[in-house]
Tab-separated table of C-alpha atoms in Angstrom:
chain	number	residue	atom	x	y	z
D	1	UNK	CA	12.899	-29.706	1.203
D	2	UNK	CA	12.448	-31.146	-2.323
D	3	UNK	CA	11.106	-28.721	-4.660
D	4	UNK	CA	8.911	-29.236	-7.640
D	5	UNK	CA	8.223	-28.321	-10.574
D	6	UNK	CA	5.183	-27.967	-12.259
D	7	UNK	CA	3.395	-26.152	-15.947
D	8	UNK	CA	1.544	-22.940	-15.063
D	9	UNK	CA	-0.976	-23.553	-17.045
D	10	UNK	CA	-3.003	-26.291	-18.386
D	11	UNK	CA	-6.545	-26.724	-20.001
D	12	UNK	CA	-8.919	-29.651	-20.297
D	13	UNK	CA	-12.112	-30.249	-21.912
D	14	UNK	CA	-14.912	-30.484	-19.630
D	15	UNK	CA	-15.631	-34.266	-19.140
D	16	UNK	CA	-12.305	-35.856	-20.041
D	17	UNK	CA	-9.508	-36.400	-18.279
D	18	UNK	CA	-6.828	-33.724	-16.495
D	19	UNK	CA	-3.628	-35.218	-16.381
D	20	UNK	CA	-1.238	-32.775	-14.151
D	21	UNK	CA	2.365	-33.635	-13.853
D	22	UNK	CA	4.953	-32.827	-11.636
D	23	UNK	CA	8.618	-32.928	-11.402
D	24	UNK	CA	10.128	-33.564	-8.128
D	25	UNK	CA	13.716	-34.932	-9.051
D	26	UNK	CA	15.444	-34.053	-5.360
D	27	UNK	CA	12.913	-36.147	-3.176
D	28	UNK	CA	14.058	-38.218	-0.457
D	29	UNK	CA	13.445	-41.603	0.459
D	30	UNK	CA	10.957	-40.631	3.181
D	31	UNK	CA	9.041	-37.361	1.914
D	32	UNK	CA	5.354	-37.796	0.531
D	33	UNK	CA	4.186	-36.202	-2.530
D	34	UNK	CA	1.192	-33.762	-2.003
D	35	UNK	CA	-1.815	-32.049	-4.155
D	36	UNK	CA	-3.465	-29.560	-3.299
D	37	UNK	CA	-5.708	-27.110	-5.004
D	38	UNK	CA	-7.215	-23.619	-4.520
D	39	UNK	CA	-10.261	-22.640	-6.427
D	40	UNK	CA	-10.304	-18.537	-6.783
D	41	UNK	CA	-9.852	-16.556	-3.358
D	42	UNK	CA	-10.582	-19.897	-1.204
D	43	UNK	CA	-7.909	-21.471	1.046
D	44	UNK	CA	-6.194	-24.331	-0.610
D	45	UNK	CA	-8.141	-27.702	-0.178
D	46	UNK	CA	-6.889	-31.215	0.323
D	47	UNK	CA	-6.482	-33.472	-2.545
D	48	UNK	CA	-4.425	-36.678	-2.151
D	49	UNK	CA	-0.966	-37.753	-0.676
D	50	UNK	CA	0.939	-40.715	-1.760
D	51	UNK	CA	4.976	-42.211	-0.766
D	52	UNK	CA	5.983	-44.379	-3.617
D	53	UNK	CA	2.227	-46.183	-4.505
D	54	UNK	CA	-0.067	-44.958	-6.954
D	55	UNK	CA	-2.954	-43.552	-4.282
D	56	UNK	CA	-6.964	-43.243	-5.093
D	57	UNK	CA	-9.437	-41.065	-3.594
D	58	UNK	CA	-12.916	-39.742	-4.167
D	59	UNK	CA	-11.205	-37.215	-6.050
D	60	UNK	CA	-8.595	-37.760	-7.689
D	61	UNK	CA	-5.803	-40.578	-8.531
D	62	UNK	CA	-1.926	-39.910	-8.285
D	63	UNK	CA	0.558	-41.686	-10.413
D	64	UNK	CA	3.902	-41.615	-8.819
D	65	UNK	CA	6.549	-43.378	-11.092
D	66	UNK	CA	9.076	-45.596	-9.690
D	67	UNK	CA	11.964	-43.441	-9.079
D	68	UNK	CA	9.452	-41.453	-7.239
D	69	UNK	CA	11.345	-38.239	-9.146
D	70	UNK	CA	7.475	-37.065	-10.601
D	71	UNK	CA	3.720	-37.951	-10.055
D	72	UNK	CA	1.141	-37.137	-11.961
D	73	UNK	CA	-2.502	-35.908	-10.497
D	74	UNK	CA	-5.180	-37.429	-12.206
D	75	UNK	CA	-8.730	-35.946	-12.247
D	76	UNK	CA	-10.781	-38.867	-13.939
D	77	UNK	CA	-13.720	-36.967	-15.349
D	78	UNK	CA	-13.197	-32.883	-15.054
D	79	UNK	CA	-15.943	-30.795	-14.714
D	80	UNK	CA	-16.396	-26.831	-14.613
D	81	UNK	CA	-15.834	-26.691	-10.888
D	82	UNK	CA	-12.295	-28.410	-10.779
D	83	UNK	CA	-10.678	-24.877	-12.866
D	84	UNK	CA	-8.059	-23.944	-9.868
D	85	UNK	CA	-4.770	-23.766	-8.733
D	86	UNK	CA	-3.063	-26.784	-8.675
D	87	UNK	CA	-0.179	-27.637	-6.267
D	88	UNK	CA	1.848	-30.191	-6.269
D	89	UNK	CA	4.164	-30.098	-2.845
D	90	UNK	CA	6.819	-32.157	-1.436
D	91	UNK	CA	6.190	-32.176	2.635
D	92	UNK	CA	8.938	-30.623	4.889
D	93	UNK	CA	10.549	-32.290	7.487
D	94	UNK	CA	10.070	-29.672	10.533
D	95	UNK	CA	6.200	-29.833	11.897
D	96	UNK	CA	5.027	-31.291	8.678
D	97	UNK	CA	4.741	-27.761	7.061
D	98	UNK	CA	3.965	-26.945	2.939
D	99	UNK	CA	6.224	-25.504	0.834
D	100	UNK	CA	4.121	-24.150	-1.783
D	101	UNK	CA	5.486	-23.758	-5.655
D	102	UNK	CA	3.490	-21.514	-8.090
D	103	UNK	CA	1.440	-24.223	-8.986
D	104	UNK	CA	-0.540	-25.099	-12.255
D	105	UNK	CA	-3.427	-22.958	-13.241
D	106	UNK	CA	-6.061	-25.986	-14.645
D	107	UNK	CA	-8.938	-24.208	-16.980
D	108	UNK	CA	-11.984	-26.626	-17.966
D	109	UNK	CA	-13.535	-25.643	-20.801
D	110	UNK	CA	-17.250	-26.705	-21.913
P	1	UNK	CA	-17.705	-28.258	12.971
P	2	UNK	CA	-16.976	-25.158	11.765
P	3	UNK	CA	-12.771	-25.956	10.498
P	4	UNK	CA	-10.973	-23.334	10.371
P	5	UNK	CA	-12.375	-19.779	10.830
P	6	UNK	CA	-10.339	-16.582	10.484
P	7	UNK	CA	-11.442	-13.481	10.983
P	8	UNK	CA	-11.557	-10.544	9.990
P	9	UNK	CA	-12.728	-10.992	6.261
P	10	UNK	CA	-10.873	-7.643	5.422
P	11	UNK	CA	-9.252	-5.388	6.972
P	12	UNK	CA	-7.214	-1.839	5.637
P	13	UNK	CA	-4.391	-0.947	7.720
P	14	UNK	CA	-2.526	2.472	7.669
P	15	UNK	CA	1.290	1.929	7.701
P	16	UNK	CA	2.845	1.669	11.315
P	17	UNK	CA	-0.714	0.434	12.435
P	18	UNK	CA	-0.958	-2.713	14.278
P	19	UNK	CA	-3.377	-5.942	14.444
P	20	UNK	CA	-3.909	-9.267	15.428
P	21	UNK	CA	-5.469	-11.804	13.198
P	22	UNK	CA	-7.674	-14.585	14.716
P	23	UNK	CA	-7.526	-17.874	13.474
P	24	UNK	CA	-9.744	-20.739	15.634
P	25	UNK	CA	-10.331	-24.205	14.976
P	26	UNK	CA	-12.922	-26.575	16.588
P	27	UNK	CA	-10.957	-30.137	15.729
P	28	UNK	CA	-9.125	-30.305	19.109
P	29	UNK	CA	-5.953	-30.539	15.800
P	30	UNK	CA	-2.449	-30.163	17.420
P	31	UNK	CA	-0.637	-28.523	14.913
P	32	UNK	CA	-1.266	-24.791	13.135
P	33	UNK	CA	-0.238	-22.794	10.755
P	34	UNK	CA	-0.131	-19.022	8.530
P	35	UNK	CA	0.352	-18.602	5.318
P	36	UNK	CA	0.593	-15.554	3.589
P	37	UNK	CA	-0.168	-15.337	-0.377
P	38	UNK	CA	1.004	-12.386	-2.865
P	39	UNK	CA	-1.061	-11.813	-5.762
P	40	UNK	CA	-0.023	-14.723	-8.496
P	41	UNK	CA	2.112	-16.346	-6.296
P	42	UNK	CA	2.046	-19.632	-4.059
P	43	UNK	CA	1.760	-19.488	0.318
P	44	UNK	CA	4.760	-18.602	1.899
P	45	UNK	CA	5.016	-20.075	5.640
P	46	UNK	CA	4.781	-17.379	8.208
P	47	UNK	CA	4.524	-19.068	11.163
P	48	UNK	CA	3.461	-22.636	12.691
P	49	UNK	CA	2.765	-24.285	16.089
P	50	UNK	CA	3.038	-28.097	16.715
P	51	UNK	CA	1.180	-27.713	20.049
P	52	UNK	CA	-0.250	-25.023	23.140
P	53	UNK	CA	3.179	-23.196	24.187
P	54	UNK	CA	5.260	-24.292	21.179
P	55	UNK	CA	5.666	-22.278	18.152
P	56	UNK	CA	8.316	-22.375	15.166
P	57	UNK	CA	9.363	-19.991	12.721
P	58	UNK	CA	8.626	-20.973	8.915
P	59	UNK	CA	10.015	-18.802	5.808
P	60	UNK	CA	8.909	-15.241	5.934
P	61	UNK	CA	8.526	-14.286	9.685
P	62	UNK	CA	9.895	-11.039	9.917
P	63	UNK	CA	7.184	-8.270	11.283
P	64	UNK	CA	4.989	-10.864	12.414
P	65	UNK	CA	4.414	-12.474	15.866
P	66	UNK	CA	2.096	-15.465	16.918
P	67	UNK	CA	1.210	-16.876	20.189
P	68	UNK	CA	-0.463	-20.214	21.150
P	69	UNK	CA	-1.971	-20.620	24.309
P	70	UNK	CA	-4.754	-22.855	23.749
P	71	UNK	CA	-5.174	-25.207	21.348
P	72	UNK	CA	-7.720	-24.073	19.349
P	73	UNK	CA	-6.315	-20.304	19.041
P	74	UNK	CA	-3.669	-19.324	16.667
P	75	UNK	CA	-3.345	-15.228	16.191
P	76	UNK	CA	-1.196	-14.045	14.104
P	77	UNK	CA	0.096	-9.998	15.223
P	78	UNK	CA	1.761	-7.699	12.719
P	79	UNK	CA	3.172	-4.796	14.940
P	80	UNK	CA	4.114	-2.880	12.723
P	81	UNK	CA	2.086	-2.574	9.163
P	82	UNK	CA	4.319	-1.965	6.110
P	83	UNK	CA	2.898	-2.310	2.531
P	84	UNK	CA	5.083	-5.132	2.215
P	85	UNK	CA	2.445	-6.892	4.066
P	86	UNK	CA	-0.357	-6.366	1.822
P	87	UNK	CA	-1.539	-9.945	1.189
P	88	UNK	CA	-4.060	-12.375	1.981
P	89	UNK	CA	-3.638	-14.422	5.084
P	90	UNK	CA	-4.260	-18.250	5.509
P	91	UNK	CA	-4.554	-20.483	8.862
P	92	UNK	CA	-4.863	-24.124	8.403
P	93	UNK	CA	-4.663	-26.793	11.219
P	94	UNK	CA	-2.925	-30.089	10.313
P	95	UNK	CA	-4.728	-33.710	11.445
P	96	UNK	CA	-2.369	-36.886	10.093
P	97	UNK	CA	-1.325	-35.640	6.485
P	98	UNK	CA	-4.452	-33.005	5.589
P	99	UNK	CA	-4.081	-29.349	6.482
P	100	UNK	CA	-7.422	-27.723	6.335
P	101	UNK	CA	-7.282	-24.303	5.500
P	102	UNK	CA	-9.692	-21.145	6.609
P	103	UNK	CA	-10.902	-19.086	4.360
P	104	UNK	CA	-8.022	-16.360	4.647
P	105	UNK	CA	-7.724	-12.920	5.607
P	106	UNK	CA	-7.261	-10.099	2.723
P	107	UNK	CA	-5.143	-7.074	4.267
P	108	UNK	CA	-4.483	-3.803	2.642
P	109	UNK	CA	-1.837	-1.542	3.858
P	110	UNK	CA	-1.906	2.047	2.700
């Protein structure tokens, strides 16, 4: 499994932008890239997966560049409520399971 | 639905004490999964099942057991509580590329 790697901490000012990167320089040609985040003592929640195209959802938009070695997770317009643990994960190949990193600890600030 | 429900919330243990876990989930999802997660630290994979009967170690299994004979049961036994254990415990279920997680189990072993 690829790993990643990823700042532990980040903060963003509440309205703009939060740009998260990721480093995931061992990936293989047929592993997706994965965000998740987990907002204090919750389980982890769903964010956006992507292979080699940049991917939009209602949440967020992931950049991945074109030697797929890191993505970036982009929340367009950060509010209070995104502040969480962000992980960035590289999917195994055995029953689809997550190999969780430390992740990046995202602070929005008023 | 309901997702993923685990239960109990909490739970103390004394060491050498055992338990079971419950983890349930009412989207008829094949695959399942534990997590464990220290303090500061990322989930570790415990445990995960692709399907009723089938079930696969993941990183950290030792002390643990699981069973899956339905498919919307997952439990998760620790035989034998060690401090070691003290954590907080996540089930997800996995539909396509989205694992949705329950809100987790925190166990204390004293």
């Amino acid at each position: 499994d690829a790993k990643t790697t990823q700042p532990p901490s980040m903060d963003c000012a509440e309205g703009r932008a939060a740009n998260l990167p990721c480093n995931h320089s061992t990936i293989s040609g047929n592993e997706y890239v994965y965000w998740y985040r987990q907002i204090h003592s919750q389980g982890p929640q769903y964010i956006i997966h992507g292979l080699k195209n940049n991917e939009t959802n209602e949440m967020a938009s992931l950049i991945i560049t074109e030697d797929r070695k890191s993505s970036t997770l982009i929340l367009p317009h950060a509010t209070l409520r995104d502040t969480a643990v962000y992980y960035c994960i590289v999917r195994g190949n055995q029953g689809g399971k997550l190999i969780f990193g430390q992740g990046t600890e995202l602070s929005v600030k008023p | 639905n309901a997702g993923v429900t685990q239960t109990p919330k909490f739970r103390i243990l004394k060491i050498g004490q055992s338990m079971t876990l419950q983890c349930t989930q009412d989207m008829n999802h094949n695959y399942m999964y534990w997590y464990r997660q220290d303090p500061g630290m990322g989930l570790k994979l415990i445990y995960y099942s692709v399907g009723a009967g089938i079930t696969d170690k993941g990183e950290v299994p030792n002390g643990y057991n699981v069973s899956r004979s339905t498919t919307e049961d997952f439990p998760l036994r620790l035989e034998l509580a060690a401090p070691s254990q003290t954590s907080v415990y996540f089930c997800a279920s996995r539909v396509g590329e989205t694992q949705y997680f329950g809100p987790g189990t925190r166990l204390l072993v004293l």
